[in-house]
């Protein structure tokens, strides 16, 4: 019995979903729980219904469908998951590939009638990106008990709307309680979003874990005054403090060296006028490292410097943590099994940590979890030019299918032995 991935069918779905929230120059903007997200959810759940699967959603809008096992049970499925929300300048592949690739795996299994010992599910989780509401990985974090439901429902987005109101506005919240989806194992196919695989011409990244993430928002308050008349020693310039924090974040990353990274993604001044010293500056800093110890050192240095810069300017400063996740290691047996399966399919692979956050990290403490990466052209993501070629995607999905089938288990007879190919030909 041979499962053949139909890459054309998958690409049609990727492009169809990418049309929802399409941006004028390519890519798309489908922020979590927006009208575009609603349309994306409708399209994807429609495909799940077409496969004859029951679709379930929990109170925070996480959505899944389970193909029962050979005995008709849907308990403890092997779950393939990711997200269909995007950042404001997103591409067609980040998250979407893991969900639509999962649907392709299930459709290919249905086509050949492969029966499994464990059920197999595909899922998408609410607000993985954290671009509209913080923190990121919100839905999967709530589902796995790492984030508190009430706190997350109260989280107010960059547009002033709460998660709770946004869920109601698009009617995304379902009847299932938090934690209703209980995977036996969790697998996530994703684009790498960095340059490693492409640079080394490698087919597959076998992801060993995800680095720690620390997001802070600083609000610095000084005094608005006239840009022409106020002598420099009399100023309390919140903008200068913000600029100093940005440079310190950069310096920390330079001095600590890789894998330390630091990003100032948002900075806003009030009143934001050419001839007024800014009264208030608001900014975010994203720090990440694979080592929790080093990440803590980076945070301590940044936070101390922020206070010192603020004191010098006679400003006040407040810091709010927007997200904080420790580094996560994936299940070593599952990681090995992915590497072994890649080699059996004739694909080159490399074990590597993930620089980006993923829903898989929320499942890792609860069940064996791991991820498969495929290359990203020019290492670019969170950018409308994000791209992975269909033949590279086909390898990732075929590998996902192989690992899922082996996790789910089939009757080990000659006739039931299942092989997987990345070719569309079903003969
Ligand atoms: C999610 O995409 C993140 O890593 O920021
Ligand atoms: Mn993603
Ligand atoms: Mn992303």
Short mmCIF file of C-alpha atoms and ligand atoms in Angstrom, two decimals:
data_model
loop_
_atom_site.label_atom_id
_atom_site.label_comp_id
_atom_site.label_asym_id
_atom_site.label_seq_id
_atom_site.Cartn_x
_atom_site.Cartn_y
_atom_site.Cartn_z
CA UNK A 1 0.00 0.00 0.00
CA UNK A 2 1.47 3.33 -1.01
CA UNK A 3 0.45 6.80 0.13
CA UNK A 4 1.26 9.38 -2.55
CA UNK A 5 1.22 13.03 -1.69
CA UNK A 6 -0.65 15.11 -4.27
CA UNK A 7 1.45 18.25 -4.37
CA UNK A 8 -0.76 19.95 -6.99
CA UNK A 9 -3.80 19.59 -4.74
CA UNK A 10 -1.84 20.98 -1.80
CA UNK A 11 -0.53 23.96 -3.79
CA UNK A 12 -4.07 24.80 -4.96
CA UNK A 13 -5.09 24.96 -1.29
CA UNK A 14 -2.06 27.03 -0.28
CA UNK A 15 -2.82 29.59 -3.01
CA UNK A 16 -6.56 29.61 -2.24
CA UNK A 17 -5.93 30.32 1.45
CA UNK A 18 -3.30 32.91 0.48
CA UNK A 19 -5.94 34.84 -1.48
CA UNK A 20 -7.74 35.59 1.79
CA UNK A 21 -6.20 38.77 3.12
CA UNK A 22 -3.96 39.01 0.04
CA UNK A 23 -1.78 42.14 -0.01
CA UNK A 24 -1.39 44.19 -3.22
CA UNK A 25 2.22 43.13 -3.82
CA UNK A 26 1.91 39.50 -2.71
CA UNK A 27 1.77 37.76 0.63
CA UNK A 28 -1.12 38.21 2.99
CA UNK A 29 -2.39 39.77 6.18
CA UNK A 30 -4.68 37.52 8.16
CA UNK A 31 -4.30 38.72 11.73
CA UNK A 32 -5.70 36.45 14.42
CA UNK A 33 -9.50 36.67 14.86
CA UNK A 34 -9.88 39.31 12.14
CA UNK A 35 -12.53 39.12 9.40
CA UNK A 36 -9.83 37.64 7.15
CA UNK A 37 -9.05 34.98 9.76
CA UNK A 38 -12.77 34.18 9.84
CA UNK A 39 -12.79 33.67 6.06
CA UNK A 40 -9.62 31.54 6.30
CA UNK A 41 -11.20 29.40 9.01
CA UNK A 42 -14.32 28.91 6.90
CA UNK A 43 -12.27 27.81 3.88
CA UNK A 44 -10.11 25.37 5.83
CA UNK A 45 -12.98 23.86 7.84
CA UNK A 46 -14.88 23.48 4.56
CA UNK A 47 -12.06 21.28 3.26
CA UNK A 48 -12.19 19.23 6.45
CA UNK A 49 -15.95 18.72 6.03
CA UNK A 50 -15.39 17.66 2.39
CA UNK A 51 -13.15 14.88 3.71
CA UNK A 52 -16.09 13.67 5.79
CA UNK A 53 -14.47 14.70 9.06
CA UNK A 54 -16.23 16.22 12.07
CA UNK A 55 -14.81 19.63 12.93
CA UNK A 56 -14.39 20.69 16.58
CA UNK A 57 -13.48 24.05 18.09
CA UNK A 58 -12.70 24.93 21.68
CA UNK A 59 -13.55 28.08 23.60
CA UNK A 60 -10.52 30.00 22.28
CA UNK A 61 -11.12 28.96 18.68
CA UNK A 62 -8.55 26.19 18.34
CA UNK A 63 -10.01 23.94 15.64
CA UNK A 64 -9.38 20.30 14.74
CA UNK A 65 -10.71 17.26 12.91
CA UNK A 66 -9.89 13.65 13.71
CA UNK A 67 -9.83 10.68 11.35
CA UNK A 68 -10.86 7.74 13.57
CA UNK A 69 -8.62 4.72 13.97
CA UNK A 70 -9.44 1.29 12.54
CA UNK A 71 -11.73 0.61 15.50
CA UNK A 72 -13.67 3.85 15.08
CA UNK A 73 -12.11 5.66 18.05
CA UNK A 74 -11.02 9.31 18.03
CA UNK A 75 -9.22 9.15 21.40
CA UNK A 76 -5.60 10.28 21.66
CA UNK A 77 -4.86 10.98 18.00
CA UNK A 78 -1.51 11.67 16.39
CA UNK A 79 -1.96 15.40 15.79
CA UNK A 80 -0.55 17.43 12.88
CA UNK A 81 -0.95 21.09 13.76
CA UNK A 82 0.07 24.66 13.13
CA UNK A 83 -1.69 27.99 12.53
CA UNK A 84 -3.49 29.91 9.80
CA UNK A 85 -3.16 33.42 11.23
CA UNK A 86 -0.38 35.55 9.76
CA UNK A 87 1.60 38.65 10.72
CA UNK A 88 0.64 41.89 8.96
CA UNK A 89 3.23 41.32 6.24
CA UNK A 90 2.94 37.55 6.08
CA UNK A 91 3.62 35.03 3.36
CA UNK A 92 1.55 32.06 2.17
CA UNK A 93 3.51 29.35 3.96
CA UNK A 94 4.22 30.25 7.61
CA UNK A 95 1.81 28.05 9.60
CA UNK A 96 -0.49 27.44 6.66
CA UNK A 97 1.84 24.76 5.31
CA UNK A 98 1.59 22.70 8.50
CA UNK A 99 -2.21 22.80 8.48
CA UNK A 100 -2.78 22.27 4.76
CA UNK A 101 0.05 19.71 4.65
CA UNK A 102 -1.76 17.87 7.46
CA UNK A 103 -5.00 17.91 5.46
CA UNK A 104 -3.08 16.55 2.45
CA UNK A 105 -1.68 13.71 4.56
CA UNK A 106 -5.15 12.75 5.80
CA UNK A 107 -6.68 13.01 2.32
CA UNK A 108 -3.91 10.80 0.91
CA UNK A 109 -4.51 8.26 3.68
CA UNK A 110 -8.25 8.25 3.00
CA UNK A 111 -7.64 7.77 -0.74
CA UNK A 112 -5.72 4.54 -0.27
CA UNK A 113 -7.86 3.43 2.66
CA UNK A 114 -4.98 3.02 5.07
CA UNK A 115 -6.25 2.02 8.50
CA UNK A 116 -4.30 3.05 11.59
CA UNK A 117 -4.14 1.85 15.16
CA UNK A 118 -4.30 5.41 16.47
CA UNK A 119 -6.56 8.14 15.11
CA UNK A 120 -4.92 10.94 13.10
CA UNK A 121 -5.88 14.61 13.48
CA UNK A 122 -5.15 17.94 11.89
CA UNK A 123 -5.49 21.17 13.90
CA UNK A 124 -4.99 24.90 13.76
CA UNK A 125 -4.46 27.02 16.84
CA UNK A 126 -5.64 30.56 17.50
CA UNK A 127 -3.19 33.48 17.44
CA UNK A 128 0.09 31.66 17.03
CA UNK A 129 1.71 34.78 15.63
CA UNK A 130 1.13 37.13 18.53
CA UNK A 131 1.10 39.98 16.02
CA UNK A 132 -2.33 41.27 17.07
CA UNK A 133 -2.67 39.83 20.60
CA UNK A 134 0.18 38.95 22.92
CA UNK A 135 1.53 36.48 23.81
CA UNK A 136 2.13 34.35 20.73
CA UNK A 137 1.24 30.60 20.68
CA UNK A 138 -1.86 31.69 22.61
CA UNK A 139 -4.35 29.02 21.54
CA UNK A 140 -1.96 26.09 21.84
CA UNK A 141 -0.65 27.50 25.14
CA UNK A 142 -4.17 27.63 26.56
CA UNK A 143 -4.99 24.17 25.19
CA UNK A 144 -1.95 22.70 26.91
CA UNK A 145 -2.42 24.53 30.21
CA UNK A 146 0.67 26.73 29.83
CA UNK A 147 -1.43 29.91 29.54
CA UNK A 148 -4.48 30.86 31.57
CA UNK A 149 -7.72 31.02 29.56
CA UNK A 150 -9.25 33.97 31.45
CA UNK A 151 -6.04 36.00 31.19
CA UNK A 152 -5.76 35.28 27.48
CA UNK A 153 -9.41 36.17 26.80
CA UNK A 154 -8.74 39.51 28.52
CA UNK A 155 -5.59 40.23 26.48
CA UNK A 156 -6.10 43.47 24.53
CA UNK A 157 -4.72 43.61 21.01
CA UNK A 158 -2.85 46.38 19.20
CA UNK A 159 -6.22 47.72 18.01
CA UNK A 160 -7.69 47.96 21.53
CA UNK A 161 -9.99 44.92 21.10
CA UNK A 162 -9.80 42.00 23.52
CA UNK A 163 -9.38 38.36 22.48
CA UNK A 164 -12.79 37.66 23.99
CA UNK A 165 -14.53 40.36 21.92
CA UNK A 166 -12.63 39.38 18.79
CA UNK A 167 -13.64 35.73 19.23
CA UNK A 168 -17.29 36.80 19.55
CA UNK A 169 -17.04 39.18 16.58
CA UNK A 170 -16.12 36.36 14.21
CA UNK A 171 -17.94 33.62 16.13
CA UNK A 172 -14.76 31.54 16.38
CA UNK A 173 -15.18 30.19 19.90
CA UNK A 174 -16.53 26.63 19.98
CA UNK A 175 -18.15 24.30 22.52
CA UNK A 176 -15.17 22.13 23.36
CA UNK A 177 -13.45 22.83 26.68
CA UNK A 178 -9.79 23.75 26.98
CA UNK A 179 -7.64 20.64 26.71
CA UNK A 180 -10.27 18.65 24.80
CA UNK A 181 -7.73 17.69 22.14
CA UNK A 182 -5.41 15.14 23.77
CA UNK A 183 -2.71 14.06 21.33
CA UNK A 184 -0.72 10.86 21.67
CA UNK A 185 2.01 12.71 19.79
CA UNK A 186 2.27 16.07 18.00
CA UNK A 187 4.00 16.83 14.69
CA UNK A 188 4.37 20.18 12.97
CA UNK A 189 5.60 20.73 9.44
CA UNK A 190 6.82 24.32 8.96
CA UNK A 191 9.01 26.41 6.74
CA UNK A 192 12.41 27.07 8.32
CA UNK A 193 12.04 30.88 8.12
CA UNK A 194 15.84 31.19 8.19
CA UNK A 195 18.76 30.57 5.80
CA UNK A 196 20.37 27.38 7.14
CA UNK A 197 18.79 24.69 4.92
CA UNK A 198 19.02 26.70 1.71
CA UNK A 199 22.61 27.76 2.33
CA UNK A 200 23.66 24.14 2.87
CA UNK A 201 21.37 22.75 0.13
CA UNK A 202 19.62 20.40 2.58
CA UNK A 203 16.07 19.08 2.03
CA UNK A 204 14.83 18.76 5.60
CA UNK A 205 15.44 20.35 8.99
CA UNK A 206 14.84 17.90 11.83
CA UNK A 207 13.99 20.28 14.63
CA UNK A 208 15.51 19.49 18.01
CA UNK A 209 13.76 22.24 19.98
CA UNK A 210 12.73 25.89 20.10
CA UNK A 211 14.70 28.71 21.62
CA UNK A 212 13.46 30.76 24.55
CA UNK A 213 11.45 33.89 23.82
CA UNK A 214 11.22 37.10 25.89
CA UNK A 215 8.97 39.94 24.71
CA UNK A 216 8.85 43.21 26.67
CA UNK A 217 7.02 46.46 26.14
CA UNK A 218 8.62 49.59 27.61
CA UNK A 219 6.60 52.75 28.20
CA UNK A 220 8.83 55.75 28.90
CA UNK A 221 7.31 59.01 30.08
CA UNK A 222 9.13 62.30 29.85
CA UNK A 223 7.91 65.82 29.19
CA UNK A 224 6.69 67.32 25.94
CA UNK A 225 8.35 70.66 25.22
CA UNK A 226 9.38 72.97 22.42
CA UNK A 227 12.13 71.55 20.17
CA UNK A 228 13.58 75.00 19.44
CA UNK A 229 13.44 76.79 22.77
CA UNK A 230 14.06 74.15 25.44
CA UNK A 231 17.75 74.00 26.38
CA UNK A 232 19.16 70.49 26.18
CA UNK A 233 19.89 70.18 29.94
CA UNK A 234 16.23 70.96 30.74
CA UNK A 235 14.77 68.13 28.65
CA UNK A 236 13.20 64.82 29.72
CA UNK A 237 13.29 63.16 26.34
CA UNK A 238 11.53 59.78 26.23
CA UNK A 239 12.70 59.31 22.63
CA UNK A 240 16.35 59.38 23.63
CA UNK A 241 15.70 56.69 26.25
CA UNK A 242 13.91 54.52 23.66
CA UNK A 243 16.76 54.95 21.19
CA UNK A 244 19.26 53.98 23.92
CA UNK A 245 17.28 50.83 24.73
CA UNK A 246 17.23 49.87 21.05
CA UNK A 247 20.99 50.30 20.77
CA UNK A 248 21.54 48.33 23.98
CA UNK A 249 19.45 45.43 22.62
CA UNK A 250 21.59 45.46 19.48
CA UNK A 251 24.81 45.61 21.52
CA UNK A 252 23.73 42.65 23.68
CA UNK A 253 23.14 40.51 20.60
CA UNK A 254 26.50 41.56 19.14
CA UNK A 255 28.46 40.94 22.33
CA UNK A 256 26.74 37.68 23.35
CA UNK A 257 26.99 36.40 19.78
CA UNK A 258 24.77 33.76 18.10
CA UNK A 259 22.29 32.36 18.97
CA UNK A 260 21.39 35.54 20.91
CA UNK A 261 19.11 37.76 18.81
CA UNK A 262 17.42 41.04 19.71
CA UNK A 263 14.74 42.98 17.84
CA UNK A 264 12.98 46.29 18.39
CA UNK A 265 9.88 45.75 16.24
CA UNK A 266 7.65 48.58 17.46
CA UNK A 267 8.42 52.12 18.54
CA UNK A 268 5.85 54.90 18.84
CA UNK A 269 6.29 58.47 20.08
CA UNK A 270 3.66 60.81 21.50
CA UNK A 271 2.81 63.35 20.31
CA UNK A 272 4.89 62.20 17.29
CA UNK A 273 5.55 65.68 15.89
CA UNK A 274 8.70 67.10 14.31
CA UNK A 275 9.07 70.04 16.70
CA UNK A 276 7.97 68.52 20.01
CA UNK A 277 10.24 66.57 22.37
CA UNK A 278 8.36 63.26 22.81
CA UNK A 279 6.36 63.03 26.01
CA UNK A 280 5.95 59.28 25.75
CA UNK A 281 7.78 56.52 23.94
CA UNK A 282 6.43 52.97 23.68
CA UNK A 283 8.56 50.21 22.28
CA UNK A 284 8.90 46.44 22.21
CA UNK A 285 12.03 44.33 22.55
CA UNK A 286 12.13 40.68 21.45
CA UNK A 287 15.07 38.72 22.93
CA UNK A 288 15.67 35.04 22.10
CA UNK A 289 18.29 32.44 22.96
CA UNK A 290 18.49 28.64 23.04
CA UNK A 291 19.99 28.89 26.55
CA UNK A 292 17.67 29.97 29.37
CA UNK A 293 20.66 31.15 31.43
CA UNK A 294 21.97 33.38 28.68
CA UNK A 295 18.50 34.68 27.92
CA UNK A 296 18.15 35.69 31.57
CA UNK A 297 21.52 37.47 31.41
CA UNK A 298 20.40 39.34 28.29
CA UNK A 299 17.16 40.37 30.00
CA UNK A 300 18.93 41.48 33.19
CA UNK A 301 21.40 43.62 31.27
CA UNK A 302 18.72 45.19 29.07
CA UNK A 303 16.31 45.94 31.93
CA UNK A 304 19.06 47.51 34.07
CA UNK A 305 20.25 49.68 31.19
CA UNK A 306 16.68 50.79 30.44
CA UNK A 307 16.28 52.01 34.05
CA UNK A 308 19.65 53.78 33.96
CA UNK A 309 18.91 55.55 30.66
CA UNK A 310 15.55 56.64 31.99
CA UNK A 311 17.11 58.03 35.22
CA UNK A 312 19.64 60.06 33.27
CA UNK A 313 16.82 61.71 31.29
CA UNK A 314 14.67 62.24 34.38
CA UNK A 315 11.94 60.08 32.80
CA UNK A 316 9.86 57.30 34.32
CA UNK A 317 9.84 53.84 32.76
CA UNK A 318 7.47 50.86 32.99
CA UNK A 319 8.08 47.41 31.59
CA UNK A 320 5.36 44.91 30.77
CA UNK A 321 6.17 41.33 29.80
CA UNK A 322 4.24 40.46 26.64
CA UNK A 323 5.52 36.90 26.27
CA UNK A 324 8.02 34.69 28.08
CA UNK A 325 8.69 31.11 27.06
CA UNK A 326 11.68 29.04 28.14
CA UNK A 327 13.60 27.03 25.54
CA UNK A 328 11.97 23.69 24.73
CA UNK A 329 13.61 20.40 23.69
CA UNK A 330 11.63 18.06 21.46
CA UNK A 331 11.24 14.33 22.11
CA UNK A 332 14.54 12.70 21.22
CA UNK A 333 12.97 9.42 20.00
CA UNK A 334 10.60 11.30 17.72
CA UNK A 335 13.45 13.49 16.47
CA UNK A 336 15.49 10.36 15.67
CA UNK A 337 12.53 8.75 13.96
CA UNK A 338 12.06 11.82 11.73
CA UNK A 339 15.77 11.79 10.81
CA UNK A 340 15.61 8.06 10.06
CA UNK A 341 12.44 8.43 7.95
CA UNK A 342 14.02 11.31 6.00
CA UNK A 343 16.98 9.12 5.19
CA UNK A 344 14.70 6.23 4.12
CA UNK A 345 12.95 8.60 1.71
CA UNK A 346 16.35 9.60 0.28
CA UNK A 347 16.24 13.17 1.64
CA UNK A 348 19.20 14.99 3.11
CA UNK A 349 18.53 16.32 6.60
CA UNK A 350 20.08 18.37 9.35
CA UNK A 351 19.23 18.50 13.05
CA UNK A 352 18.69 22.11 14.09
CA UNK A 353 16.96 24.26 16.69
CA UNK A 354 14.08 26.54 15.70
CA UNK A 355 14.62 30.27 15.88
CA UNK A 356 10.89 30.99 15.62
CA UNK A 357 8.22 30.14 18.15
CA UNK A 358 5.79 27.35 17.22
CA UNK A 359 2.68 25.65 18.57
CA UNK A 360 4.75 22.46 18.87
CA UNK A 361 6.64 23.95 21.81
CA UNK A 362 3.39 24.14 23.77
CA UNK A 363 2.67 20.44 23.21
CA UNK A 364 6.23 19.28 23.97
CA UNK A 365 5.82 19.15 27.78
CA UNK A 366 2.61 17.07 27.45
CA UNK A 367 3.28 14.52 24.70
CA UNK A 368 6.09 13.47 22.35
CA UNK A 369 6.38 16.41 19.94
CA UNK A 370 8.69 17.38 17.11
CA UNK A 371 8.88 19.42 13.91
CA UNK A 372 9.94 19.11 10.30
CA UNK A 373 11.39 22.13 8.47
CA UNK A 374 11.59 22.72 4.74
CA UNK A 375 13.87 25.42 3.27
CA UNK A 376 12.91 29.09 2.96
CA UNK A 377 14.14 30.98 -0.10
CA UNK A 378 16.72 33.59 0.95
CA UNK A 379 15.90 32.66 4.54
CA UNK A 380 13.04 35.17 4.43
CA UNK A 381 9.81 34.97 6.42
CA UNK A 382 7.35 37.39 8.05
CA UNK A 383 7.75 39.04 4.66
CA UNK A 384 5.46 38.93 1.62
CA UNK A 385 8.29 37.37 -0.43
CA UNK A 386 8.43 34.26 1.78
CA UNK A 387 8.69 31.26 -0.59
CA UNK A 388 9.34 27.53 -0.60
CA UNK A 389 9.27 25.63 -3.91
CA UNK A 390 6.62 22.93 -4.46
CA UNK A 391 9.21 20.15 -4.77
CA UNK A 392 10.69 21.14 -1.41
CA UNK A 393 7.20 21.23 0.13
CA UNK A 394 6.39 17.82 -1.36
CA UNK A 395 9.36 16.29 0.45
CA UNK A 396 8.31 17.82 3.75
CA UNK A 397 4.74 16.56 3.40
CA UNK A 398 5.82 13.07 2.32
CA UNK A 399 8.08 12.92 5.36
CA UNK A 400 5.24 14.13 7.58
CA UNK A 401 3.00 11.39 6.15
CA UNK A 402 5.63 8.73 6.76
CA UNK A 403 6.20 9.78 10.35
CA UNK A 404 2.47 10.12 11.06
CA UNK A 405 1.73 6.66 9.67
CA UNK A 406 4.53 5.20 11.74
CA UNK A 407 3.33 7.03 14.89
CA UNK A 408 -0.27 6.01 14.26
CA UNK A 409 0.70 2.42 13.47
CA UNK A 410 -0.75 0.07 10.88
CA UNK A 411 -1.30 -3.66 10.86
CA UNK A 412 2.14 -5.05 10.15
CA UNK A 413 1.29 -7.50 7.38
CA UNK A 414 2.77 -7.53 3.92
CA UNK A 415 -0.43 -6.21 2.36
CA UNK A 416 -0.84 -3.44 4.90
CA UNK A 417 2.76 -2.21 4.88
CA UNK A 418 2.56 1.43 3.92
CA UNK A 419 5.13 3.27 1.85
CA UNK A 420 5.05 6.97 1.13
CA UNK A 421 6.11 8.92 -1.93
CA UNK A 422 6.15 12.61 -2.76
CA UNK A 423 4.83 11.92 -6.29
CA UNK A 424 1.30 12.81 -7.34
CA UNK A 425 0.87 9.58 -9.33
CA UNK A 426 -1.39 7.16 -7.42
CA UNK A 427 -0.89 4.11 -9.68
C1 LIG B 1 6.23 33.57 15.71
O1 LIG B 1 6.16 33.56 14.47
C2 LIG B 1 7.45 34.08 16.31
O2 LIG B 1 8.40 33.30 16.45
O3 LIG B 1 7.51 35.28 16.56
MN1 LIG B 2 4.56 29.90 12.13
MN1 LIG B 3 5.18 33.45 12.07
#
